[in-house]
mmCIF file of C-alpha atoms in Angstrom:
data_model
loop_
_atom_site.group_PDB
_atom_site.id
_atom_site.type_symbol
_atom_site.label_atom_id
_atom_site.label_comp_id
_atom_site.label_asym_id
_atom_site.label_seq_id
_atom_site.Cartn_x
_atom_site.Cartn_y
_atom_site.Cartn_z
ATOM 1 C CA SER L 125 7.091 -35.273 20.713
ATOM 2 C CA PRO L 126 4.827 -32.286 21.602
ATOM 3 C CA PHE L 127 3.482 -34.177 24.660
ATOM 4 C CA HIS L 128 5.414 -34.519 27.922
ATOM 5 C CA THR L 129 3.014 -37.228 29.218
ATOM 6 C CA VAL L 130 1.068 -39.824 27.262
ATOM 7 C CA TYR L 131 -1.636 -41.894 28.999
ATOM 8 C CA ILE L 132 -2.377 -45.275 27.439
ATOM 9 C CA HIS L 133 -5.729 -46.679 28.568
ATOM 10 C CA GLY L 134 -7.056 -50.211 28.198
ATOM 11 C CA THR L 135 -8.837 -51.515 25.154
ATOM 12 C CA ILE L 136 -12.484 -50.516 24.905
ATOM 13 C CA LEU L 137 -14.542 -53.662 24.308
ATOM 14 C CA ASP L 138 -18.217 -54.302 23.892
ATOM 15 C CA GLU L 139 -20.336 -55.559 26.811
ATOM 16 C CA LYS L 140 -19.462 -59.178 25.911
ATOM 17 C CA GLY L 141 -15.728 -58.493 26.049
ATOM 18 C CA GLN L 142 -15.192 -58.475 22.259
ATOM 19 C CA ARG L 143 -13.241 -55.841 20.348
ATOM 20 C CA MET L 144 -15.475 -53.327 18.625
ATOM 21 C CA SER L 145 -15.323 -53.454 14.829
ATOM 22 C CA LYS L 146 -17.375 -52.278 11.841
ATOM 23 C CA SER L 147 -17.608 -55.807 10.472
ATOM 24 C CA LYS L 148 -19.107 -57.150 13.685
ATOM 25 C CA GLY L 149 -21.378 -54.139 14.026
ATOM 26 C CA ASN L 150 -20.792 -53.978 17.781
ATOM 27 C CA GLY L 151 -19.316 -50.497 17.947
ATOM 28 C CA ILE L 152 -20.769 -47.625 19.981
ATOM 29 C CA ASP L 153 -20.990 -44.254 18.297
ATOM 30 C CA PRO L 154 -19.937 -41.619 20.879
ATOM 31 C CA ILE L 155 -21.914 -38.919 19.049
ATOM 32 C CA GLU L 156 -25.104 -40.943 19.485
ATOM 33 C CA MET L 157 -24.304 -41.456 23.175
ATOM 34 C CA ILE L 158 -23.733 -37.708 23.630
ATOM 35 C CA GLU L 159 -27.055 -36.933 21.970
ATOM 36 C CA GLN L 160 -28.845 -39.461 24.207
ATOM 37 C CA PHE L 161 -27.117 -38.870 27.564
ATOM 38 C CA GLY L 162 -25.185 -35.595 27.260
ATOM 39 C CA ALA L 163 -21.491 -34.886 26.741
ATOM 40 C CA ASP L 164 -20.713 -34.567 30.434
ATOM 41 C CA ALA L 165 -22.413 -37.824 31.258
ATOM 42 C CA VAL L 166 -20.416 -39.657 28.573
ATOM 43 C CA ARG L 167 -17.113 -38.138 29.725
ATOM 44 C CA PHE L 168 -17.751 -38.883 33.390
ATOM 45 C CA ALA L 169 -18.880 -42.466 32.740
ATOM 46 C CA LEU L 170 -15.814 -43.202 30.646
ATOM 47 C CA LEU L 171 -13.491 -41.808 33.303
ATOM 48 C CA THR L 172 -15.041 -43.877 36.053
ATOM 49 C CA LEU L 173 -14.481 -46.994 33.922
ATOM 50 C CA THR L 174 -10.868 -46.197 33.043
ATOM 51 C CA THR L 175 -9.080 -48.276 35.661
ATOM 52 C CA GLU L 176 -5.327 -48.660 35.264
ATOM 53 C CA GLY L 177 -4.242 -51.556 33.069
ATOM 54 C CA GLN L 178 -7.708 -53.070 32.596
ATOM 55 C CA ASP L 179 -9.785 -53.288 29.435
ATOM 56 C CA ILE L 180 -13.130 -51.500 29.441
ATOM 57 C CA LYS L 181 -16.341 -53.394 28.748
ATOM 58 C CA LEU L 182 -18.670 -50.714 27.426
ATOM 59 C CA SER L 183 -22.396 -50.661 26.762
ATOM 60 C CA PRO L 184 -24.853 -47.771 26.384
ATOM 61 C CA VAL L 185 -26.366 -48.494 29.812
ATOM 62 C CA LYS L 186 -23.035 -47.499 31.410
ATOM 63 C CA PHE L 187 -23.717 -43.893 30.439
ATOM 64 C CA GLU L 188 -26.958 -43.764 32.426
ATOM 65 C CA GLY L 189 -24.928 -43.482 35.635
ATOM 66 C CA GLY L 190 -23.222 -40.353 34.306
ATOM 67 C CA ARG L 191 -26.566 -38.809 33.386
ATOM 68 C CA ASN L 192 -28.068 -39.653 36.804
ATOM 69 C CA PHE L 193 -25.054 -38.101 38.495
ATOM 70 C CA ALA L 194 -25.413 -34.860 36.525
ATOM 71 C CA ASN L 195 -29.157 -34.749 37.327
ATOM 72 C CA LYS L 196 -28.471 -35.278 41.051
ATOM 73 C CA LEU L 197 -26.110 -32.292 41.231
ATOM 74 C CA TRP L 198 -28.300 -30.099 39.036
ATOM 75 C CA ASN L 199 -31.428 -30.814 41.111
ATOM 76 C CA ALA L 200 -29.577 -29.991 44.356
ATOM 77 C CA VAL L 201 -28.433 -26.654 42.954
ATOM 78 C CA ARG L 202 -31.930 -25.881 41.620
ATOM 79 C CA PHE L 203 -33.411 -26.653 45.052
ATOM 80 C CA VAL L 204 -31.103 -24.220 46.884
ATOM 81 C CA HIS L 205 -30.821 -21.568 44.140
ATOM 82 C CA PRO L 206 -33.871 -19.455 45.212
ATOM 83 C CA HIS L 207 -32.304 -19.064 48.671
ATOM 84 C CA LEU L 208 -28.703 -18.134 47.656
ATOM 85 C CA GLY L 209 -29.460 -14.465 48.267
ATOM 86 C CA ALA L 210 -29.252 -15.218 52.015
ATOM 87 C CA ALA L 211 -25.599 -16.282 51.753
ATOM 88 C CA ALA L 212 -22.913 -14.265 53.524
ATOM 89 C CA GLY L 213 -19.774 -13.107 51.733
ATOM 90 C CA SER L 214 -17.568 -15.449 53.759
ATOM 91 C CA LEU L 215 -17.713 -18.132 56.445
ATOM 92 C CA GLY L 216 -16.199 -15.884 59.129
ATOM 93 C CA GLY L 217 -18.502 -15.071 62.056
ATOM 94 C CA LEU L 218 -21.214 -17.573 61.109
ATOM 95 C CA GLU L 219 -22.800 -19.979 63.611
ATOM 96 C CA LEU L 220 -21.632 -23.211 62.007
ATOM 97 C CA SER L 221 -23.501 -26.367 62.954
ATOM 98 C CA LEU L 222 -21.968 -29.828 63.353
ATOM 99 C CA ALA L 223 -23.134 -30.704 59.829
ATOM 100 C CA ASP L 224 -21.614 -27.489 58.445
ATOM 101 C CA ARG L 225 -18.219 -28.268 59.944
ATOM 102 C CA TRP L 226 -18.442 -31.860 58.769
ATOM 103 C CA ILE L 227 -19.137 -31.008 55.143
ATOM 104 C CA LEU L 228 -16.323 -28.423 55.158
ATOM 105 C CA LYS L 229 -13.971 -31.085 56.513
ATOM 106 C CA ARG L 230 -15.114 -33.558 53.861
ATOM 107 C CA THR L 231 -14.594 -30.899 51.195
ATOM 108 C CA ASN L 232 -11.003 -30.434 52.290
ATOM 109 C CA GLU L 233 -10.491 -34.196 52.145
ATOM 110 C CA VAL L 234 -11.992 -34.643 48.674
ATOM 111 C CA VAL L 235 -10.079 -31.683 47.212
ATOM 112 C CA LEU L 236 -6.822 -33.293 48.379
ATOM 113 C CA ALA L 237 -7.833 -36.792 47.255
ATOM 114 C CA VAL L 238 -8.961 -35.724 43.769
ATOM 115 C CA GLY L 239 -5.837 -33.615 43.277
ATOM 116 C CA ASP L 240 -3.531 -36.469 44.331
ATOM 117 C CA ASN L 241 -5.335 -38.945 42.074
ATOM 118 C CA LEU L 242 -5.144 -36.621 39.087
ATOM 119 C CA ASP L 243 -1.436 -36.012 39.645
ATOM 120 C CA ALA L 244 -0.934 -39.788 39.674
ATOM 121 C CA LEU L 245 -3.139 -40.209 36.548
ATOM 122 C CA ARG L 246 -5.639 -42.328 38.562
ATOM 123 C CA PHE L 247 -8.623 -40.898 36.714
ATOM 124 C CA SER L 248 -11.125 -43.546 37.818
ATOM 125 C CA ASP L 249 -10.206 -43.080 41.502
ATOM 126 C CA ALA L 250 -10.593 -39.309 41.166
ATOM 127 C CA ALA L 251 -13.974 -39.672 39.472
ATOM 128 C CA LEU L 252 -15.247 -42.100 42.095
ATOM 129 C CA GLU L 253 -14.131 -39.764 44.899
ATOM 130 C CA LEU L 254 -16.138 -36.997 43.266
ATOM 131 C CA TYR L 255 -19.112 -39.291 42.753
ATOM 132 C CA ARG L 256 -19.287 -40.466 46.370
ATOM 133 C CA PHE L 257 -18.768 -36.999 47.815
ATOM 134 C CA THR L 258 -21.281 -35.285 45.519
ATOM 135 C CA TRP L 259 -24.025 -37.915 45.644
ATOM 136 C CA ASP L 260 -23.723 -39.186 49.221
ATOM 137 C CA ASP L 261 -22.173 -36.485 51.377
ATOM 138 C CA PHE L 262 -23.203 -33.247 49.714
ATOM 139 C CA CYS L 263 -26.493 -33.850 47.904
ATOM 140 C CA SER L 264 -27.978 -36.615 50.073
ATOM 141 C CA ARG L 265 -26.631 -36.236 53.605
ATOM 142 C CA TYR L 266 -25.792 -32.536 54.050
ATOM 143 C CA LEU L 267 -28.763 -31.245 52.083
ATOM 144 C CA GLU L 268 -31.083 -33.655 53.888
ATOM 145 C CA ILE L 269 -29.871 -32.386 57.277
ATOM 146 C CA ARG L 270 -29.920 -28.672 56.445
ATOM 147 C CA LYS L 271 -32.762 -28.348 53.926
ATOM 148 C CA LYS L 272 -35.273 -27.002 56.502
ATOM 149 C CA ASP L 273 -32.791 -24.295 57.501
ATOM 150 C CA ILE L 274 -31.976 -23.517 53.866
ATOM 151 C CA THR L 275 -35.639 -23.117 52.921
ATOM 152 C CA GLY L 276 -36.703 -21.621 56.261
ATOM 153 C CA PRO L 277 -37.104 -18.020 57.404
ATOM 154 C CA GLU L 278 -34.228 -15.524 57.507
ATOM 155 C CA GLY L 279 -31.931 -16.005 60.482
ATOM 156 C CA PRO L 280 -28.461 -17.173 61.532
ATOM 157 C CA GLN L 281 -29.163 -20.839 60.742
ATOM 158 C CA LYS L 282 -30.380 -20.122 57.212
ATOM 159 C CA ARG L 283 -27.460 -17.739 56.641
ATOM 160 C CA ALA L 284 -24.951 -20.309 57.768
ATOM 161 C CA ALA L 285 -26.478 -23.237 55.856
ATOM 162 C CA VAL L 286 -26.819 -21.355 52.569
ATOM 163 C CA THR L 287 -23.319 -19.883 52.847
ATOM 164 C CA VAL L 288 -21.755 -23.279 53.540
ATOM 165 C CA PHE L 289 -23.717 -24.847 50.681
ATOM 166 C CA ARG L 290 -22.515 -22.167 48.241
ATOM 167 C CA THR L 291 -18.934 -22.396 49.536
ATOM 168 C CA VAL L 292 -18.758 -26.146 49.153
ATOM 169 C CA LEU L 293 -20.524 -26.000 45.768
ATOM 170 C CA LYS L 294 -17.966 -23.543 44.440
ATOM 171 C CA ASP L 295 -15.075 -25.857 45.414
ATOM 172 C CA LEU L 296 -16.950 -28.873 44.082
ATOM 173 C CA ILE L 297 -17.633 -27.498 40.621
ATOM 174 C CA THR L 298 -14.001 -26.360 40.417
ATOM 175 C CA ILE L 299 -12.593 -29.854 40.994
ATOM 176 C CA LEU L 300 -15.393 -31.463 38.972
ATOM 177 C CA HIS L 301 -14.797 -29.174 35.995
ATOM 178 C CA PRO L 302 -12.073 -31.311 34.253
ATOM 179 C CA PHE L 303 -14.558 -34.219 34.264
ATOM 180 C CA MET L 304 -17.798 -32.374 33.462
ATOM 181 C CA PRO L 305 -16.968 -28.980 31.942
ATOM 182 C CA PHE L 306 -20.383 -27.985 30.655
ATOM 183 C CA ILE L 307 -22.660 -28.433 33.669
ATOM 184 C CA THR L 308 -20.032 -26.976 36.022
ATOM 185 C CA GLU L 309 -19.698 -23.770 33.987
ATOM 186 C CA GLU L 310 -23.498 -23.543 33.828
ATOM 187 C CA ILE L 311 -23.712 -23.870 37.614
ATOM 188 C CA ARG L 312 -20.920 -21.341 38.105
ATOM 189 C CA GLU L 313 -22.848 -18.791 36.092
ATOM 190 C CA ALA L 314 -26.098 -19.611 37.918
ATOM 191 C CA ILE L 315 -24.558 -18.889 41.334
ATOM 192 C CA GLY L 316 -23.098 -15.580 40.194
ATOM 193 C CA GLU L 317 -19.415 -16.471 39.837
ATOM 194 C CA THR L 318 -17.821 -14.467 37.027
ATOM 195 C CA GLU L 319 -14.404 -16.161 36.641
ATOM 196 C CA LEU L 320 -14.469 -19.096 34.244
ATOM 197 C CA LEU L 321 -13.634 -22.424 35.860
ATOM 198 C CA CYS L 322 -11.394 -23.398 32.957
ATOM 199 C CA THR L 323 -9.051 -20.493 33.776
ATOM 200 C CA GLY L 324 -9.515 -20.594 37.552
ATOM 201 C CA THR L 325 -7.297 -22.048 40.256
ATOM 202 C CA TRP L 326 -7.531 -25.285 42.248
ATOM 203 C CA PRO L 327 -9.177 -24.790 45.687
ATOM 204 C CA THR L 328 -6.979 -24.459 48.740
ATOM 205 C CA GLN L 329 -7.653 -25.910 52.168
ATOM 206 C CA ARG L 330 -10.741 -24.316 53.647
ATOM 207 C CA ASP L 331 -10.218 -22.759 57.093
ATOM 208 C CA VAL L 332 -12.529 -20.807 59.348
ATOM 209 C CA PRO L 333 -10.455 -19.286 62.210
ATOM 210 C CA GLY L 334 -12.002 -19.870 65.617
ATOM 211 C CA ALA L 335 -14.959 -21.827 64.230
ATOM 212 C CA PHE L 336 -13.735 -24.695 62.094
ATOM 213 C CA SER L 337 -12.506 -27.408 64.436
ATOM 214 C CA TRP L 338 -13.060 -31.143 64.367
ATOM 215 C CA GLU L 339 -12.583 -33.360 67.424
ATOM 216 C CA PRO L 340 -13.142 -37.101 67.976
ATOM 217 C CA GLN L 341 -16.393 -36.416 69.788
ATOM 218 C CA ASP L 342 -17.586 -34.436 66.741
ATOM 219 C CA ALA L 343 -16.880 -37.427 64.516
ATOM 220 C CA GLN L 344 -18.887 -39.733 66.785
ATOM 221 C CA ALA L 345 -21.777 -37.268 66.971
ATOM 222 C CA MET L 346 -21.833 -36.897 63.188
ATOM 223 C CA ASP L 347 -21.778 -40.664 62.723
ATOM 224 C CA ASP L 348 -24.865 -40.849 64.927
ATOM 225 C CA VAL L 349 -26.610 -38.112 62.905
ATOM 226 C CA LEU L 350 -25.811 -39.864 59.603
ATOM 227 C CA ALA L 351 -27.134 -43.169 60.985
ATOM 228 C CA VAL L 352 -30.457 -41.455 61.756
ATOM 229 C CA VAL L 353 -30.581 -39.848 58.303
ATOM 230 C CA GLU L 354 -29.968 -43.224 56.660
ATOM 231 C CA ALA L 355 -32.588 -44.943 58.840
ATOM 232 C CA VAL L 356 -35.181 -42.319 57.929
ATOM 233 C CA ARG L 357 -34.394 -42.701 54.243
ATOM 234 C CA GLN L 358 -34.744 -46.485 54.427
ATOM 235 C CA ILE L 359 -38.072 -46.243 56.261
ATOM 236 C CA ARG L 360 -39.406 -43.750 53.726
ATOM 237 C CA GLY L 361 -38.267 -45.975 50.875
ATOM 238 C CA GLY L 362 -39.803 -49.077 52.462
ATOM 239 C CA TYR L 363 -43.199 -47.393 52.802
ATOM 240 C CA SER L 364 -42.944 -45.387 49.567
ATOM 241 C CA LEU L 365 -43.517 -42.124 51.444
ATOM 242 C CA PRO L 366 -43.125 -38.959 49.355
ATOM 243 C CA PRO L 367 -40.467 -36.447 50.571
ATOM 244 C CA GLY L 368 -42.978 -33.946 51.945
ATOM 245 C CA HIS L 369 -45.034 -36.514 53.877
ATOM 246 C CA PRO L 370 -44.398 -36.636 57.676
ATOM 247 C CA LEU L 371 -42.724 -39.858 58.741
#
């Protein structure tokens, strides 16, 4: 056999749990799904559904989550992109905030978790780790906390926030690349990285000597900050306030 490892996934069924067949007319054409939702969205959605030993109930609506995920990441990058010129060449010497150190810590954790899950062929677990980190921690929480500094005037806070965003984004698109190769290469090019992700290396643990520490009191303080962010988001949603409207 030319393959050293063969992964056998569950049976792909229709949304009612029946086997897909031409005679029943309940099949889903992947080409049509790619044209409607995008290739990356289809790939990512399928990987999140591929749980070990379980059959997959598939319907076109399942691919909407993959498309929404791609849009979330793309919109975050588009929001910060005009300010990337303020980024420093490295994290050394920057005045890192609590949120900066938190997102760097979370990046280290997700790089390890995704790598371990891929090594163990737990594709769904790896995809869900990436989903939660990208949607919740990076795009929603971190960007919500630091967006005024990112879009604000030149200074140490803007420099730190933009540099951390770019640093985390580079690691994120590297580990997301096996799942969503097209959007990640597009983002890589947009942020000025020349080495292709498909021939690059897996990220190593991020360390900032003398600045990147994380103590129990930091964790408690960050939990408090995130609770405030979530409360603000819920209040805005409850009153249908647009993002730019003062609370």
